């Protein structure tokens, strides 16, 4: 089963990488850009009996490895 | 207007970072995982007259800065 994971910084956590991208965009002439936040996007295949089990598995992976839950949120979407 | 950008490696391009994540997941007991691919996810606000203009602007940003179009694909979604 294919799963998609979005990992984003929690609100209030500074995002220097996003800020750097924003400044670079301004320098390139894209002045109307603000609020740039950069996160991670992970696609993976997981063996599971059904969609619910796959969802649970991938959420466990996020908690143990993929996301730093102190400063990051994650969202898991099992596709089929 | 809020835009979401997904940047993923093209098919056939090696993804050592994804491979490292996959190996780590195996080591943690998630044996059923395969095909891990890691990409970037960027959220940003952009000033534009309408949705189509915003879409065009953000696609230009991807081509000039956000994505390396030699090895990466990008997908832009303007939310509202």
mmCIF file of C-alpha atoms in Angstrom:
data_model
loop_
_atom_site.group_PDB
_atom_site.id
_atom_site.type_symbol
_atom_site.label_atom_id
_atom_site.label_comp_id
_atom_site.label_asym_id
_atom_site.label_seq_id
_atom_site.Cartn_x
_atom_site.Cartn_y
_atom_site.Cartn_z
ATOM 1 C CA UNK A 1 0.000 0.000 0.000
ATOM 2 C CA UNK A 2 1.289 3.457 -0.910
ATOM 3 C CA UNK A 3 1.494 6.096 1.810
ATOM 4 C CA UNK A 4 2.286 9.793 1.679
ATOM 5 C CA UNK A 5 3.646 11.611 4.690
ATOM 6 C CA UNK A 6 3.840 15.375 5.181
ATOM 7 C CA UNK A 7 6.083 16.606 7.956
ATOM 8 C CA UNK A 8 5.815 20.292 8.808
ATOM 9 C CA UNK A 9 7.186 22.502 11.563
ATOM 10 C CA UNK A 10 4.683 23.358 14.277
ATOM 11 C CA UNK A 11 3.348 26.897 14.420
ATOM 12 C CA UNK A 12 5.638 29.135 16.417
ATOM 13 C CA UNK A 13 8.769 27.127 15.600
ATOM 14 C CA UNK A 14 11.250 29.265 13.693
ATOM 15 C CA UNK A 15 12.026 28.073 10.164
ATOM 16 C CA UNK A 16 15.395 29.528 9.108
ATOM 17 C CA UNK A 17 15.422 27.390 5.962
ATOM 18 C CA UNK A 18 12.054 28.785 4.893
ATOM 19 C CA UNK A 19 13.258 32.289 5.716
ATOM 20 C CA UNK A 20 16.353 31.788 3.554
ATOM 21 C CA UNK A 21 14.187 30.624 0.653
ATOM 22 C CA UNK A 22 11.932 33.651 1.140
ATOM 23 C CA UNK A 23 14.877 36.061 1.072
ATOM 24 C CA UNK A 24 16.256 34.378 -2.040
ATOM 25 C CA UNK A 25 12.861 34.695 -3.764
ATOM 26 C CA UNK A 26 12.744 38.396 -2.888
ATOM 27 C CA UNK A 27 16.236 38.789 -4.344
ATOM 28 C CA UNK A 28 15.062 37.150 -7.568
ATOM 29 C CA UNK A 29 12.235 39.650 -7.939
ATOM 30 C CA UNK A 30 9.367 37.700 -6.400
ATOM 31 C CA UNK A 31 8.485 40.467 -3.947
ATOM 32 C CA UNK A 32 4.955 39.297 -3.171
ATOM 33 C CA UNK A 33 6.054 36.169 -1.361
ATOM 34 C CA UNK A 34 5.769 35.761 2.400
ATOM 35 C CA UNK A 35 5.331 33.090 5.029
ATOM 36 C CA UNK A 36 7.535 30.478 3.391
ATOM 37 C CA UNK A 37 7.688 27.273 5.440
ATOM 38 C CA UNK A 38 9.638 24.258 4.325
ATOM 39 C CA UNK A 39 8.758 20.731 5.318
ATOM 40 C CA UNK A 40 9.405 17.179 4.211
ATOM 41 C CA UNK A 41 7.376 14.949 1.943
ATOM 42 C CA UNK A 42 7.933 11.200 2.048
ATOM 43 C CA UNK A 43 6.403 8.533 -0.168
ATOM 44 C CA UNK A 44 6.684 4.883 0.786
ATOM 45 C CA UNK A 45 5.194 1.459 0.177
ATOM 46 C CA UNK A 46 4.083 -0.513 3.187
ATOM 47 C CA UNK A 47 2.848 -4.091 3.483
ATOM 48 C CA UNK A 48 -0.329 -4.247 5.569
ATOM 49 C CA UNK A 49 -3.594 -6.177 5.706
ATOM 50 C CA UNK A 50 -5.815 -3.164 5.240
ATOM 51 C CA UNK A 51 -5.770 0.612 4.984
ATOM 52 C CA UNK A 52 -6.295 1.174 8.719
ATOM 53 C CA UNK A 53 -3.357 -1.082 9.627
ATOM 54 C CA UNK A 54 -1.142 0.698 7.091
ATOM 55 C CA UNK A 55 -2.155 4.080 8.495
ATOM 56 C CA UNK A 56 -1.315 2.937 12.030
ATOM 57 C CA UNK A 57 2.044 1.494 10.941
ATOM 58 C CA UNK A 58 3.110 4.655 9.156
ATOM 59 C CA UNK A 59 2.009 6.822 12.089
ATOM 60 C CA UNK A 60 4.237 4.683 14.301
ATOM 61 C CA UNK A 61 7.134 5.204 11.883
ATOM 62 C CA UNK A 62 6.568 8.957 12.089
ATOM 63 C CA UNK A 63 6.611 8.904 15.875
ATOM 64 C CA UNK A 64 9.745 6.769 16.117
ATOM 65 C CA UNK A 65 11.862 8.045 13.224
ATOM 66 C CA UNK A 66 10.445 10.278 10.532
ATOM 67 C CA UNK A 67 9.228 13.264 12.546
ATOM 68 C CA UNK A 68 10.566 15.063 15.587
ATOM 69 C CA UNK A 69 7.240 15.399 17.378
ATOM 70 C CA UNK A 70 8.602 18.056 19.735
ATOM 71 C CA UNK A 71 8.758 20.584 16.923
ATOM 72 C CA UNK A 72 7.068 18.894 13.958
ATOM 73 C CA UNK A 73 3.582 17.781 12.974
ATOM 74 C CA UNK A 74 2.968 14.906 10.624
ATOM 75 C CA UNK A 75 0.062 13.910 8.413
ATOM 76 C CA UNK A 76 -0.245 10.421 6.935
ATOM 77 C CA UNK A 77 -2.374 9.612 3.916
ATOM 78 C CA UNK A 78 -2.677 6.000 2.732
ATOM 79 C CA UNK A 79 -3.500 6.019 -0.945
ATOM 80 C CA UNK A 80 -4.592 2.456 -1.757
ATOM 81 C CA UNK B 1 -3.066 33.430 -1.688
ATOM 82 C CA UNK B 2 -1.712 30.255 -0.125
ATOM 83 C CA UNK B 3 0.252 27.823 -2.292
ATOM 84 C CA UNK B 4 1.591 24.360 -1.627
ATOM 85 C CA UNK B 5 4.533 22.989 -3.558
ATOM 86 C CA UNK B 6 5.661 19.365 -3.711
ATOM 87 C CA UNK B 7 9.147 18.732 -5.048
ATOM 88 C CA UNK B 8 10.041 15.118 -5.745
ATOM 89 C CA UNK B 9 12.937 13.364 -7.414
ATOM 90 C CA UNK B 10 12.247 12.151 -10.935
ATOM 91 C CA UNK B 11 11.839 8.443 -11.518
ATOM 92 C CA UNK B 12 15.188 6.788 -12.065
ATOM 93 C CA UNK B 13 17.109 9.326 -9.994
ATOM 94 C CA UNK B 14 18.785 7.630 -7.039
ATOM 95 C CA UNK B 15 17.540 8.773 -3.624
ATOM 96 C CA UNK B 16 20.228 7.956 -1.042
ATOM 97 C CA UNK B 17 18.364 9.897 1.642
ATOM 98 C CA UNK B 18 15.226 7.820 1.079
ATOM 99 C CA UNK B 19 17.335 4.667 1.074
ATOM 100 C CA UNK B 20 18.883 5.640 4.421
ATOM 101 C CA UNK B 21 15.419 6.212 5.895
ATOM 102 C CA UNK B 22 14.303 2.838 4.548
ATOM 103 C CA UNK B 23 17.277 1.046 6.112
ATOM 104 C CA UNK B 24 16.671 2.807 9.422
ATOM 105 C CA UNK B 25 13.006 1.753 9.371
ATOM 106 C CA UNK B 26 14.039 -1.856 8.709
ATOM 107 C CA UNK B 27 16.414 -1.637 11.641
ATOM 108 C CA UNK B 28 13.585 -0.406 13.859
ATOM 109 C CA UNK B 29 11.466 -3.440 12.979
ATOM 110 C CA UNK B 30 9.339 -1.999 10.177
ATOM 111 C CA UNK B 31 10.278 -4.750 7.749
ATOM 112 C CA UNK B 32 7.370 -4.257 5.353
ATOM 113 C CA UNK B 33 8.551 -0.888 4.113
ATOM 114 C CA UNK B 34 9.990 -0.361 0.649
ATOM 115 C CA UNK B 35 10.344 2.305 -2.012
ATOM 116 C CA UNK B 36 10.960 5.207 0.344
ATOM 117 C CA UNK B 37 11.435 8.478 -1.556
ATOM 118 C CA UNK B 38 11.984 11.747 0.200
ATOM 119 C CA UNK B 39 11.006 15.088 -1.261
ATOM 120 C CA UNK B 40 10.349 18.632 -0.151
ATOM 121 C CA UNK B 41 7.114 20.316 0.765
ATOM 122 C CA UNK B 42 6.907 24.109 0.760
ATOM 123 C CA UNK B 43 4.032 26.303 1.869
ATOM 124 C CA UNK B 44 4.002 29.980 0.975
ATOM 125 C CA UNK B 45 1.773 33.020 0.665
ATOM 126 C CA UNK B 46 1.844 34.883 -2.614
ATOM 127 C CA UNK B 47 0.215 38.154 -3.649
ATOM 128 C CA UNK B 48 -1.559 37.796 -6.974
ATOM 129 C CA UNK B 49 -4.666 39.046 -8.714
ATOM 130 C CA UNK B 50 -6.218 35.646 -9.194
ATOM 131 C CA UNK B 51 -5.562 31.940 -8.770
ATOM 132 C CA UNK B 52 -4.171 31.470 -12.281
ATOM 133 C CA UNK B 53 -1.656 34.302 -11.806
ATOM 134 C CA UNK B 54 -0.587 32.874 -8.459
ATOM 135 C CA UNK B 55 -0.141 29.423 -10.007
ATOM 136 C CA UNK B 56 2.020 30.890 -12.782
ATOM 137 C CA UNK B 57 4.110 32.913 -10.310
ATOM 138 C CA UNK B 58 4.806 29.922 -8.076
ATOM 139 C CA UNK B 59 5.666 27.723 -11.074
ATOM 140 C CA UNK B 60 8.203 30.373 -12.084
ATOM 141 C CA UNK B 61 9.649 30.300 -8.570
ATOM 142 C CA UNK B 62 10.012 26.537 -8.837
ATOM 143 C CA UNK B 63 11.822 26.791 -12.157
ATOM 144 C CA UNK B 64 14.210 29.500 -10.994
ATOM 145 C CA UNK B 65 14.925 28.493 -7.395
ATOM 146 C CA UNK B 66 12.864 25.897 -5.571
ATOM 147 C CA UNK B 67 13.348 22.849 -7.769
ATOM 148 C CA UNK B 68 16.278 21.495 -9.737
ATOM 149 C CA UNK B 69 14.337 20.594 -12.857
ATOM 150 C CA UNK B 70 17.136 18.387 -14.165
ATOM 151 C CA UNK B 71 16.438 15.797 -11.482
ATOM 152 C CA UNK B 72 13.260 16.979 -9.760
ATOM 153 C CA UNK B 73 9.578 17.330 -10.586
ATOM 154 C CA UNK B 74 7.376 19.920 -8.944
ATOM 155 C CA UNK B 75 3.647 20.229 -8.399
ATOM 156 C CA UNK B 76 1.999 23.510 -7.413
ATOM 157 C CA UNK B 77 -1.398 23.741 -5.802
ATOM 158 C CA UNK B 78 -2.919 27.150 -5.067
ATOM 159 C CA UNK B 79 -5.365 26.813 -2.222
ATOM 160 C CA UNK B 80 -7.339 30.071 -2.165
#
